[in-house]
GROMACS .gro file of C-alpha atoms in nm:
model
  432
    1UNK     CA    1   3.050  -6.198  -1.380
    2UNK     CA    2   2.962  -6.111  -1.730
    3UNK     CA    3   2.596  -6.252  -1.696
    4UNK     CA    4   2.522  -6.065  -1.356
    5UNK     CA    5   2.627  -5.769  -1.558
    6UNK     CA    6   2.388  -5.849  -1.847
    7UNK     CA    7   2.141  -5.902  -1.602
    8UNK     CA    8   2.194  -5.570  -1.412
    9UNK     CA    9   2.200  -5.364  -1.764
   10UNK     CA   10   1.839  -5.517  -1.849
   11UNK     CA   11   1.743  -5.408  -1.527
   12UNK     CA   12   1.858  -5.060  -1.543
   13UNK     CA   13   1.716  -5.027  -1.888
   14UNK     CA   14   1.333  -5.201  -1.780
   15UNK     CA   15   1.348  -4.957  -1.499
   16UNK     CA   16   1.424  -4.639  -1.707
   17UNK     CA   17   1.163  -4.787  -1.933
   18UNK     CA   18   0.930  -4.744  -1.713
   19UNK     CA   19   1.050  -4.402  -1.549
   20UNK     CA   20   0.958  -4.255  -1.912
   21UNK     CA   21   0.626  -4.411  -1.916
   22UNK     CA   22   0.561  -4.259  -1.630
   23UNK     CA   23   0.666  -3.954  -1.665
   24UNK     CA   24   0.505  -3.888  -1.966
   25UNK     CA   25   0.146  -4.016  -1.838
   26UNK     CA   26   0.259  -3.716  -1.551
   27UNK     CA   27   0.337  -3.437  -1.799
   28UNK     CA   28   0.015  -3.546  -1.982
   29UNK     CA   29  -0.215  -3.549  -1.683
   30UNK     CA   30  -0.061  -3.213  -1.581
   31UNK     CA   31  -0.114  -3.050  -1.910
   32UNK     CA   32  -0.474  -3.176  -1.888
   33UNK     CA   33  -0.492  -3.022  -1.529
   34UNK     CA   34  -0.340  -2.686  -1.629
   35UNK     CA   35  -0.582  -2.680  -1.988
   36UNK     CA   36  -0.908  -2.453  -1.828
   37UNK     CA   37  -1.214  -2.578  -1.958
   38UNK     CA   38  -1.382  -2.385  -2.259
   39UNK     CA   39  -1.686  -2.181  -2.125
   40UNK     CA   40  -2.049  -2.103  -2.335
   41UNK     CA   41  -2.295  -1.864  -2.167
   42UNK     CA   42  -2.550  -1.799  -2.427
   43UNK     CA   43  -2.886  -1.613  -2.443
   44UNK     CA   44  -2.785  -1.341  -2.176
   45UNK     CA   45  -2.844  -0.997  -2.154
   46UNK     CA   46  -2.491  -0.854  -2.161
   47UNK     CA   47  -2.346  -0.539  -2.005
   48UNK     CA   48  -2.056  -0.503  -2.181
   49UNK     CA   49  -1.958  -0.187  -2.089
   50UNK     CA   50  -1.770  -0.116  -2.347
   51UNK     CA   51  -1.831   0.015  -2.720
   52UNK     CA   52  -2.078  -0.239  -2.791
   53UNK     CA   53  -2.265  -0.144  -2.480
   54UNK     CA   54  -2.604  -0.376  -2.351
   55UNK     CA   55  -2.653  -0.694  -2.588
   56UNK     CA   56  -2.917  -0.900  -2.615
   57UNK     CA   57  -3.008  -1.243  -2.667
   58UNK     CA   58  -2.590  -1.227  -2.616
   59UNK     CA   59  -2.322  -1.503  -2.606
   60UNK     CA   60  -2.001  -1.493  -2.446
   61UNK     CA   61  -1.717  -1.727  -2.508
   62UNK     CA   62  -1.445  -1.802  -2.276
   63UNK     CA   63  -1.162  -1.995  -2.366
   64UNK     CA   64  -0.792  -2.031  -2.126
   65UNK     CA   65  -0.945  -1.842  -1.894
   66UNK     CA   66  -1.006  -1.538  -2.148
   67UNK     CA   67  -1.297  -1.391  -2.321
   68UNK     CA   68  -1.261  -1.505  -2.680
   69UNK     CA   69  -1.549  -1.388  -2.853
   70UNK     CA   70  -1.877  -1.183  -2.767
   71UNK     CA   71  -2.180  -1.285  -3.001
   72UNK     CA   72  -2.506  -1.024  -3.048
   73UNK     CA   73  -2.849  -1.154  -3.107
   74UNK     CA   74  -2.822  -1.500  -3.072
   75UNK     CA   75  -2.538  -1.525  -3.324
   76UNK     CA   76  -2.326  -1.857  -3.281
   77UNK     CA   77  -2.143  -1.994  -3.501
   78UNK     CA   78  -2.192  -2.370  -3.543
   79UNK     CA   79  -1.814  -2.466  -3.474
   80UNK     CA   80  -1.814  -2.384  -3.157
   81UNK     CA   81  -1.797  -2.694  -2.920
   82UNK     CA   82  -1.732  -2.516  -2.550
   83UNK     CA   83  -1.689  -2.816  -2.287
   84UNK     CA   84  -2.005  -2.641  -2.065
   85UNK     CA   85  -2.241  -2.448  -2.170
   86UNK     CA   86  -2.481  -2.200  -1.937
   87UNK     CA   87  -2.837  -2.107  -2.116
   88UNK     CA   88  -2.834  -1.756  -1.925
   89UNK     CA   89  -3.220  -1.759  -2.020
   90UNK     CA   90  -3.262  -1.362  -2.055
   91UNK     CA   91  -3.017  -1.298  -1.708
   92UNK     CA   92  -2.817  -0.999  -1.688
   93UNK     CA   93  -2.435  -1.051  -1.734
   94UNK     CA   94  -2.180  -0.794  -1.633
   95UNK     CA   95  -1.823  -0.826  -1.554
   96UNK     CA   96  -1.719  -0.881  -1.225
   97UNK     CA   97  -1.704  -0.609  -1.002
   98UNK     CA   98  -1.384  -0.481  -0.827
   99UNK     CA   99  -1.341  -0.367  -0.475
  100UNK     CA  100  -1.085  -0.069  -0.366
  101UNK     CA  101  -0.983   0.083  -0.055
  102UNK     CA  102  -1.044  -0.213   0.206
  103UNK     CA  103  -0.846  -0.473   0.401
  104UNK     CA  104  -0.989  -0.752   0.281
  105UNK     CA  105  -0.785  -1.099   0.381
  106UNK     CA  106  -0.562  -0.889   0.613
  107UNK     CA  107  -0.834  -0.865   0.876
  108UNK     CA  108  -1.074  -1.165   1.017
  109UNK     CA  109  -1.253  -1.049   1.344
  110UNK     CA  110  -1.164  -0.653   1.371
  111UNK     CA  111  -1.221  -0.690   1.755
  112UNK     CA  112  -0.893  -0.934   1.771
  113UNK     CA  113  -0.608  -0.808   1.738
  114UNK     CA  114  -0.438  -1.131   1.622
  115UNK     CA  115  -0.650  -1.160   1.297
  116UNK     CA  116  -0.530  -0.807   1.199
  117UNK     CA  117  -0.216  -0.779   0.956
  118UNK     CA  118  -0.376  -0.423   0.812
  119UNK     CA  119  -0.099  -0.202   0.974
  120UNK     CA  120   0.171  -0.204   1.175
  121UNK     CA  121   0.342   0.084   1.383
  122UNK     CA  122   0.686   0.072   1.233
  123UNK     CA  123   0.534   0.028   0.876
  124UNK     CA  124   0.618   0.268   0.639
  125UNK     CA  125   0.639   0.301   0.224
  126UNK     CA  126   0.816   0.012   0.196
  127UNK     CA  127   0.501  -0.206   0.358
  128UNK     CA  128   0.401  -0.515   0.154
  129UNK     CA  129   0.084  -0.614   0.365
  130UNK     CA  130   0.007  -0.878   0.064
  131UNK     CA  131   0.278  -1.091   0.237
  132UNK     CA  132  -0.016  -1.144   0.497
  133UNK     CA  133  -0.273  -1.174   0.286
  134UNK     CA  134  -0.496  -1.525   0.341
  135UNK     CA  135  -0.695  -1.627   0.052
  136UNK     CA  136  -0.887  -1.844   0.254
  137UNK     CA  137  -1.079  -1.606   0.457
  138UNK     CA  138  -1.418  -1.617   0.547
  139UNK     CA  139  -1.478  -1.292   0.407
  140UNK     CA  140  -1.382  -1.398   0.049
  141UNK     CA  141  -1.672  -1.568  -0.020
  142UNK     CA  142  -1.926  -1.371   0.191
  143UNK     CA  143  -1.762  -1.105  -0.045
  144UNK     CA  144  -1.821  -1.274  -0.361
  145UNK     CA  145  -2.201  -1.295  -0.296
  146UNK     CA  146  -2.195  -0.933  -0.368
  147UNK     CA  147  -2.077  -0.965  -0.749
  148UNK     CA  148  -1.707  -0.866  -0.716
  149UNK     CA  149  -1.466  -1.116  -0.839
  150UNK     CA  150  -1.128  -0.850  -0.772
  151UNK     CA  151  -0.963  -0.610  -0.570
  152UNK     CA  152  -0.780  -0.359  -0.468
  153UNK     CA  153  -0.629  -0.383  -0.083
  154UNK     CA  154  -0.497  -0.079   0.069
  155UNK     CA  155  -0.373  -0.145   0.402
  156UNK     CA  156  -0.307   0.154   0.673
  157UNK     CA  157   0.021   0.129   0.734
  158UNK     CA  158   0.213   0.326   1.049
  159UNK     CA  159   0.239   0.628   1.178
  160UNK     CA  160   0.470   0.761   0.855
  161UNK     CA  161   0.336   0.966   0.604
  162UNK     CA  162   0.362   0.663   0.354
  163UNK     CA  163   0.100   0.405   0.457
  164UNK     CA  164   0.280   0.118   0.271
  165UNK     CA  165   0.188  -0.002  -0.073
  166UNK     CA  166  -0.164  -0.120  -0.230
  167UNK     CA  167  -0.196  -0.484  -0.395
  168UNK     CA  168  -0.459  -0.631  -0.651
  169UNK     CA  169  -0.607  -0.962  -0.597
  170UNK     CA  170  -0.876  -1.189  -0.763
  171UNK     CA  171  -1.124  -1.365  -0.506
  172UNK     CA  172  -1.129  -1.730  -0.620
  173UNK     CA  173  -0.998  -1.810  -0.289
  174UNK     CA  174  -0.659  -1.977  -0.446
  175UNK     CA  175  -0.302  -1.950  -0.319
  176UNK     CA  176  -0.224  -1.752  -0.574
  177UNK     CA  177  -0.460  -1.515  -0.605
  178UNK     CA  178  -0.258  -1.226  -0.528
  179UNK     CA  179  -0.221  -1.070  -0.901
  180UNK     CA  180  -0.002  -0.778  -0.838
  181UNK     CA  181   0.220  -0.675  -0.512
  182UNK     CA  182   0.378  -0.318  -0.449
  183UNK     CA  183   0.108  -0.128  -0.670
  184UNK     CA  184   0.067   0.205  -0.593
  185UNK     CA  185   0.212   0.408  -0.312
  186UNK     CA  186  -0.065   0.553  -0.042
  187UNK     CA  187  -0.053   0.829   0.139
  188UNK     CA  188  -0.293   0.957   0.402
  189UNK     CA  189  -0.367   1.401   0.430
  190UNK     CA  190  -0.580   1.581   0.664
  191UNK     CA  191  -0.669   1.691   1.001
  192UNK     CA  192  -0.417   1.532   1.278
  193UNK     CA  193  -0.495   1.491   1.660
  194UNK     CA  194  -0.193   1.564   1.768
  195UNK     CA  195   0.015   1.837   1.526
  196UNK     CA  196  -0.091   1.992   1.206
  197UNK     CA  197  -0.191   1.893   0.864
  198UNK     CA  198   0.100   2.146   0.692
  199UNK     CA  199   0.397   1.928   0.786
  200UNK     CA  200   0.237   1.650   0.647
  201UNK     CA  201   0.166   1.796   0.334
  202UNK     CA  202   0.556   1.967   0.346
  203UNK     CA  203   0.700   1.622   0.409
  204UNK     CA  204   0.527   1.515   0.082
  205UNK     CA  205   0.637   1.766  -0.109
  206UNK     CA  206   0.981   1.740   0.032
  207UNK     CA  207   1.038   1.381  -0.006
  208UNK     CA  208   0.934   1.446  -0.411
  209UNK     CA  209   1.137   1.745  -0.435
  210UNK     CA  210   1.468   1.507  -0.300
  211UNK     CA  211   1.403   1.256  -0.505
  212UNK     CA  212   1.354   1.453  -0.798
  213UNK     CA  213   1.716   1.600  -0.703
  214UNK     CA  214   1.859   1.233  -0.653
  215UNK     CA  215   1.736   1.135  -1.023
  216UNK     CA  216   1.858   1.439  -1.164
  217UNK     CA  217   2.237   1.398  -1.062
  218UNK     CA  218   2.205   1.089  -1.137
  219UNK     CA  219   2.094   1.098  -1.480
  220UNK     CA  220   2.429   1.394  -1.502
  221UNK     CA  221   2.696   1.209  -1.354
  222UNK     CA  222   2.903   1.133  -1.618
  223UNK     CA  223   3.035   0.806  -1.497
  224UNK     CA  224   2.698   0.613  -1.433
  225UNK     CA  225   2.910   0.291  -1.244
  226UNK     CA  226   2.981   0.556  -0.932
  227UNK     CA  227   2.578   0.648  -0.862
  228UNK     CA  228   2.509   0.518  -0.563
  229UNK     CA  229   2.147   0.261  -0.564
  230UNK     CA  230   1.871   0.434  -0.428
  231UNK     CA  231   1.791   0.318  -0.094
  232UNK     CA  232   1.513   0.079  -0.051
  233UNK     CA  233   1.271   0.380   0.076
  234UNK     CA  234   1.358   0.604  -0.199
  235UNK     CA  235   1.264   0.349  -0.488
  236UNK     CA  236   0.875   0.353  -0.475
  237UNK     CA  237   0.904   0.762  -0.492
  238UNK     CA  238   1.135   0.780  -0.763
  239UNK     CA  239   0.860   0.526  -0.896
  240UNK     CA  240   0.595   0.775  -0.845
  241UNK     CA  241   0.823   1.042  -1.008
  242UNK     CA  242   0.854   0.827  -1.306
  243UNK     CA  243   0.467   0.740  -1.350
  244UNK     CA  244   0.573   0.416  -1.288
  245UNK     CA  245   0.342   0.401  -0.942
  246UNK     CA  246   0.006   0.601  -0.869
  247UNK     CA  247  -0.035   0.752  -0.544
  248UNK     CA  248  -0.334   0.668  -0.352
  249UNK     CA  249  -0.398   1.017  -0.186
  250UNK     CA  250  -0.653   1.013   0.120
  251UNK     CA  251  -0.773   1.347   0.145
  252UNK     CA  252  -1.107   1.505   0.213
  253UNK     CA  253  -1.090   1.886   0.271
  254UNK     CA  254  -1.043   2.116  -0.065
  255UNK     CA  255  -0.732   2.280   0.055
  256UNK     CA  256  -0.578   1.926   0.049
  257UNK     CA  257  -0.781   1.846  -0.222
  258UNK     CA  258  -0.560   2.130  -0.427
  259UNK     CA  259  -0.212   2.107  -0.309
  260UNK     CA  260  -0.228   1.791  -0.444
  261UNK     CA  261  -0.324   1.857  -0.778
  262UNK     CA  262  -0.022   2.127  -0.754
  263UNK     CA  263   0.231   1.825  -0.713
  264UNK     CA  264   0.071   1.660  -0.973
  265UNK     CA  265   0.098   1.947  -1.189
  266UNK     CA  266   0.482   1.995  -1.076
  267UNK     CA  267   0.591   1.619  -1.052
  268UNK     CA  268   0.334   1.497  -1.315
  269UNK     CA  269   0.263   1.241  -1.084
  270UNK     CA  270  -0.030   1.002  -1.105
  271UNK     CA  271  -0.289   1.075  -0.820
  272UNK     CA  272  -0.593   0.924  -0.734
  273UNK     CA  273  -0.818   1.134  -0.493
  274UNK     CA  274  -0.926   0.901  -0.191
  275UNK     CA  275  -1.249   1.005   0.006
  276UNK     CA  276  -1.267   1.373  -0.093
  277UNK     CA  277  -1.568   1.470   0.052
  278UNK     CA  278  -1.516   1.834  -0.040
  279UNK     CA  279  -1.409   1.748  -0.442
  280UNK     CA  280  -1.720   1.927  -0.536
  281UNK     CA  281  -1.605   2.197  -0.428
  282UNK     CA  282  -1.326   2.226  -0.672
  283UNK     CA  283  -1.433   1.967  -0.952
  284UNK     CA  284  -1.306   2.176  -1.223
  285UNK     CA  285  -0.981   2.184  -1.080
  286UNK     CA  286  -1.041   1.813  -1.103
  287UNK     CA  287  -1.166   1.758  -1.394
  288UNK     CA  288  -0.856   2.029  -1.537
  289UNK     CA  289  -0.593   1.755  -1.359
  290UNK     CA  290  -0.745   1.442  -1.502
  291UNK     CA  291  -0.733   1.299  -1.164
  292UNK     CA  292  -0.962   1.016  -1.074
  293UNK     CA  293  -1.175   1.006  -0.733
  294UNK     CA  294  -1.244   0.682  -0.533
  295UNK     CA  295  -1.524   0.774  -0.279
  296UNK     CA  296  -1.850   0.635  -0.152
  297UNK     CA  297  -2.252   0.766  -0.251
  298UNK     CA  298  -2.346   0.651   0.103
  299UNK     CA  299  -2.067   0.850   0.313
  300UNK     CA  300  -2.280   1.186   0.296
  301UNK     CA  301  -2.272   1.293   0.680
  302UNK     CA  302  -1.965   1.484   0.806
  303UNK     CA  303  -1.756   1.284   1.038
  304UNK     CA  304  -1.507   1.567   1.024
  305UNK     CA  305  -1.424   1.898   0.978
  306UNK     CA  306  -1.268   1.806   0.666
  307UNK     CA  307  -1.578   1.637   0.548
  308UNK     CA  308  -1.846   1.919   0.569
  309UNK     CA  309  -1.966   1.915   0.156
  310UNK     CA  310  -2.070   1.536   0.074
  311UNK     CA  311  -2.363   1.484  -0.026
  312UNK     CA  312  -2.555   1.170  -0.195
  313UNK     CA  313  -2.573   1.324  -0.520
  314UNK     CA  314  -2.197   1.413  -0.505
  315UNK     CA  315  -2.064   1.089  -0.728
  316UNK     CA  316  -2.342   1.198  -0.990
  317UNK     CA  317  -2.239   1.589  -0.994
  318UNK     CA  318  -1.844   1.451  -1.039
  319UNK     CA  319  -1.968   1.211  -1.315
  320UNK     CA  320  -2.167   1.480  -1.526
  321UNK     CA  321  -1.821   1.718  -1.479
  322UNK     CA  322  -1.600   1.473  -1.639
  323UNK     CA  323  -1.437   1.302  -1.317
  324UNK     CA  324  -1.351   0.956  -1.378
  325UNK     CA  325  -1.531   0.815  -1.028
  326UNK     CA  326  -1.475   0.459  -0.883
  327UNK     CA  327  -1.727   0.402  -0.627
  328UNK     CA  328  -1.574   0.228  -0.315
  329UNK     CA  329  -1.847   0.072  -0.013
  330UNK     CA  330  -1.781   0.213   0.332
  331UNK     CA  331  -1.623   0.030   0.562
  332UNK     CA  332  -1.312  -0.170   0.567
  333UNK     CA  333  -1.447  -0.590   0.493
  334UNK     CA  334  -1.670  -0.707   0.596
  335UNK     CA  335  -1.955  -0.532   0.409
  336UNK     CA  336  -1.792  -0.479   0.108
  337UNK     CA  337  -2.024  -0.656  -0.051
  338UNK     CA  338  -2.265  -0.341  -0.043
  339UNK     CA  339  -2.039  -0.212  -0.337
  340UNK     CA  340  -2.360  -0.274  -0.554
  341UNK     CA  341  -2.583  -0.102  -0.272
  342UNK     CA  342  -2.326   0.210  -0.279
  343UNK     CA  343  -2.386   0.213  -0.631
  344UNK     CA  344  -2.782   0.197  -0.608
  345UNK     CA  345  -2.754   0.498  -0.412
  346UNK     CA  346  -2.527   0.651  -0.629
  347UNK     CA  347  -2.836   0.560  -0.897
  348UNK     CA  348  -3.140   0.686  -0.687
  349UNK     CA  349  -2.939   1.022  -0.679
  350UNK     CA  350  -2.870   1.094  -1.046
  351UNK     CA  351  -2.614   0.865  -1.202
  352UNK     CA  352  -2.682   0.663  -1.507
  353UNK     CA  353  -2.706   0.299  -1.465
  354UNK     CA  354  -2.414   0.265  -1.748
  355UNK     CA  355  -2.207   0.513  -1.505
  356UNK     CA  356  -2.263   0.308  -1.200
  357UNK     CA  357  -2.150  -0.020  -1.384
  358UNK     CA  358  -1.837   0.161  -1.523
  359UNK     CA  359  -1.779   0.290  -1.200
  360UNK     CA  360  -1.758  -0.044  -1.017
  361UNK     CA  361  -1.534  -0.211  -1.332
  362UNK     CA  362  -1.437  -0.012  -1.629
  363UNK     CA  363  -1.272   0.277  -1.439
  364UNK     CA  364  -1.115   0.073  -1.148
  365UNK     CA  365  -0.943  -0.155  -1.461
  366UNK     CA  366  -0.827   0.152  -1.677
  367UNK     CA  367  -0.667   0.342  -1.340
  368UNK     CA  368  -0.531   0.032  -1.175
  369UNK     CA  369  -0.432  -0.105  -1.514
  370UNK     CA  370  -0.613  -0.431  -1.506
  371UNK     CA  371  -0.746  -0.690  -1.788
  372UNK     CA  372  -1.095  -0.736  -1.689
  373UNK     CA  373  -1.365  -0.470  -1.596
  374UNK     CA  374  -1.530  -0.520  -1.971
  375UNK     CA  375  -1.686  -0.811  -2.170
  376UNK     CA  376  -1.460  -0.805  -2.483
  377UNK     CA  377  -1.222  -1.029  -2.653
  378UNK     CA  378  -0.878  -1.055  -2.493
  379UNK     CA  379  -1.014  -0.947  -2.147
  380UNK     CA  380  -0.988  -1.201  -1.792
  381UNK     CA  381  -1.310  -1.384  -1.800
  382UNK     CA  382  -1.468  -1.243  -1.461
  383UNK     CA  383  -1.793  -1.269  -1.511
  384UNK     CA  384  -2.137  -1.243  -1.291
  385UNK     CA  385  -2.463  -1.357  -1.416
  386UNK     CA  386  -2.732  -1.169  -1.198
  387UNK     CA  387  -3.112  -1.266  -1.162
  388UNK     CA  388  -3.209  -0.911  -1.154
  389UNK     CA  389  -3.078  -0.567  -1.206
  390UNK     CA  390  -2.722  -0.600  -1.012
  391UNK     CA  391  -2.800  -0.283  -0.824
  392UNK     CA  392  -3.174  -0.407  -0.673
  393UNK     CA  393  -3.144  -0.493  -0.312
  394UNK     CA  394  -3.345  -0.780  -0.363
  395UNK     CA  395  -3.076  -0.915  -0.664
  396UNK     CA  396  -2.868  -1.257  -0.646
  397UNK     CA  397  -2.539  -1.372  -0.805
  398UNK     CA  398  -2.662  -1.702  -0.997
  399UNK     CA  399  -2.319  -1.791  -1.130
  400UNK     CA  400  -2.005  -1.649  -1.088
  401UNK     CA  401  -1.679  -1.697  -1.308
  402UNK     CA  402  -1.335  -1.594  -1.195
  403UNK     CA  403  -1.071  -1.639  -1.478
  404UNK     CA  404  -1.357  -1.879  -1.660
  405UNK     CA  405  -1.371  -2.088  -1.417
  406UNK     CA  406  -1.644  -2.098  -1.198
  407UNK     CA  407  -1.689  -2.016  -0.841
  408UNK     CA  408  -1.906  -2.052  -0.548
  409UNK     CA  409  -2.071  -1.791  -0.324
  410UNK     CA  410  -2.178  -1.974  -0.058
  411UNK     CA  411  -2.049  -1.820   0.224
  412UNK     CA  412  -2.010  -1.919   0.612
  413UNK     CA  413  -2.300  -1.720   0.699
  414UNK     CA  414  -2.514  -1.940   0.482
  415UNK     CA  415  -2.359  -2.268   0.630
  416UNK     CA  416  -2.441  -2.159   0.919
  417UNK     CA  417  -2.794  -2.073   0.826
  418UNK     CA  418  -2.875  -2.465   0.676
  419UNK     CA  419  -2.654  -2.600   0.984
  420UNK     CA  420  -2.897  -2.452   1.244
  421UNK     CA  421  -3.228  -2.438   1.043
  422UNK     CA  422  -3.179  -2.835   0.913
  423UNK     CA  423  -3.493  -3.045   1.059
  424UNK     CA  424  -3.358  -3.319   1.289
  425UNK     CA  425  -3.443  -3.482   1.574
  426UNK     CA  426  -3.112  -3.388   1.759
  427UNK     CA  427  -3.124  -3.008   1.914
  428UNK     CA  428  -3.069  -2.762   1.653
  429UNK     CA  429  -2.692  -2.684   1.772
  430UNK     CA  430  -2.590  -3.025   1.704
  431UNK     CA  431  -2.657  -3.023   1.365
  432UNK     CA  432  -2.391  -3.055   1.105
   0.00000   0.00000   0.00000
């Protein structure tokens, strides 16, 4: 009995043995996995926009996913042993650009209803559409050829006032790509079909005004244990009120345009215009409220009554005021990447080219609060390496880098291109 015993113990011990070999070949192939390879792109011509501004004969260094290091005129120093290196042989390099005010990966085919997770008719503030979000759509990459690397989803919502909440992803096309749910609260203003725009703008202001109360005798009750919580509708407007959230404002007419900045003045809230085609129209008052504007150079035609003032040079009349401007493509997916085309335009009508970069990184970053939109130290590595000027028609994405590590933009449209254009001797159709 003592022997099988013996026996058994030398078992259990050969076994366990081995267990811990294992396990620690595991943890050391995982750490290995998780470890993002060190990243060199030297001799590019880099847009940092930022202090340093355009570099030459520039190097950027990218280490854990981050830019480490920026080096001017082919500056280097020798210790540097990056595990790929990319001679950018002149190329422009900018940071990624980042999308706003689409549905990209809630929507596949807009003409079937069952790819569409945009809105809903019970939806109200309280609306996380990034719960629906699928990395893996087509669109991602199709998006990608067009230089942007993140962005901003604002889904429609119901028939509240509140349209639901905005979210922030990065397009690598991973599971976890969403960076940020429940960002900022949206709200759509303006000309109704059926009623008038004056209740919509009084339930605004009343649902601040209650919530403002609700904080208030809160913050005086004297015994803090009996305050009843908030309920879940109230929190993301007492999260406004606190300048915790922004509010994504659609709102195109100057009347709307200015009650607005009258409950940012009385709330302090933090607003960002959406659309307002008739901002020039009161772009001091803008410029006075610090509020930024995210519109589009191309949208110039009036589809409304509300929209009767844009004009293609209105994104370079805002810049030269002092409006902080994010340019954002028209359209809700599936072009979106004509950002850089929107941008062009914005160009051909009297912005800087500087002001046009900012506009599609920079500015998004600062007002959405985001690490990346610059090539500096400390920022995400989202990077695009251009063959041209980014805002040419006839301009490619070479290489593009999402958190350092690289990505493809080959898209389904081009698979379907070499599928159906590939010599064989079958019939075209039956190529794969």
């Amino acid at each position: 009995m003592k022997k099988n015993n013996l026996l058994i113990s030398k078992s259990l011990l050969s076994m366990s043995k081995r267990f811990a070999i294992a396990g620690a070949l595991a943890s050391s192939t995982l750490v290995s996995f998780v470890q993002a390879e060190s990243l060199l792109i030297m001799n590019a011509e880099v847009h940092t926009v930022a202090s340093q501004g355009i570099l030459s004969q520039a190097s950027v260094y990218v280490e854990e996913g981050k830019i480490s290091a920026v080096y001017a005129n082919g500056e280097v120093p020798k210790d540097i042993q990056a595990d790929s290196t990319v001679d950018a042989a002149g190329r422009i390099l900018t940071p990624g650009f980042i999308g706003t005010n689409n549905i990209l990966g809630l929507v596949e085919v807009g003409a079937v209803s069952r790819s569409r997770d945009a809105s809903d008719k019970k939806a109200d503030i309280t609306f996380d559409a990034s719960l629906a979000f699928n990395p893996k759509s087509t669109l991602i990459p199709y998006t990608r050829k067009g230089g942007i690397t993140s962005n901003i989803v604002m889904p429609h919502g119901g028939e509240s006032l509140f349209k639901g909440q905005s979210f922030v992803v990065n397009l690598s096309g991973e599971f976890d790509s969403v960076i940020r749910a429940n960002d900022a609260v949206i709200v759509e203003l303006g000309s109704k079909r059926k009623g008038s725009r004056a209740l919509t703008l009084q339930k605004l202001a009343n649902a601040l005004e209650d919530a403002q109360k609700a904080i208030a005798k809160a913050e005086k009750a004297k015994d803090k244990s009996k305050n009843k919580e908030p309920k879940r509708k109230e929190l993301p407007v007492h999260a406004l009120l606190k300048g915790e959230k922004l509010l994504l404002a659609y709102a195109d007419r100057a009347t709307d345009i200015l009650a607005l900045l009258k409950l940012k003045e009385q709330y302090q809230l933090q607003i960002v215009l959406v659309g307002a085609r008739d901002a020039l129209l009161v772009k001091e008052e803008i410029v006075a409220a610090k509020v930024p504007v995210m519109t589009s150079a191309i949208d110039n035609l009036p589809n409304s009554f509300d929209s009767l003032h844009g004009s293609l040079a209105m994104v370079a009349e805002l810049e030269k005021a002092g409006v902080k401007v994010i340019l954002s493509p028209s359209g809700e997916s599936h072009n979106i990447n004509q950002l850089r085309y929107d941008a062009g335009v914005a160009i051909a009508n009297g912005l800087s080219n500087t002001s046009a970069l900012a506009a599609v990184t920079a500015n998004v970053a600062d007002v959405f609060k985001l690490n990346t939109g610059r090539i500096t130290a400390g920022k995400d590595a989202n990077l695009v390496l251009w063959n041209n000027d980014p805002f040419e028609i006839s301009t490619k994405v070479d290489a593009m880098w999402i958190n350092g590590k690289e990505v493809s933009t080959k898209s389904r449209q081009d698979a379907l291109r070499d599928r159906y254009t590939t010599p064989s001797d079958m019939p075209r159709a039956y190529t794969k």
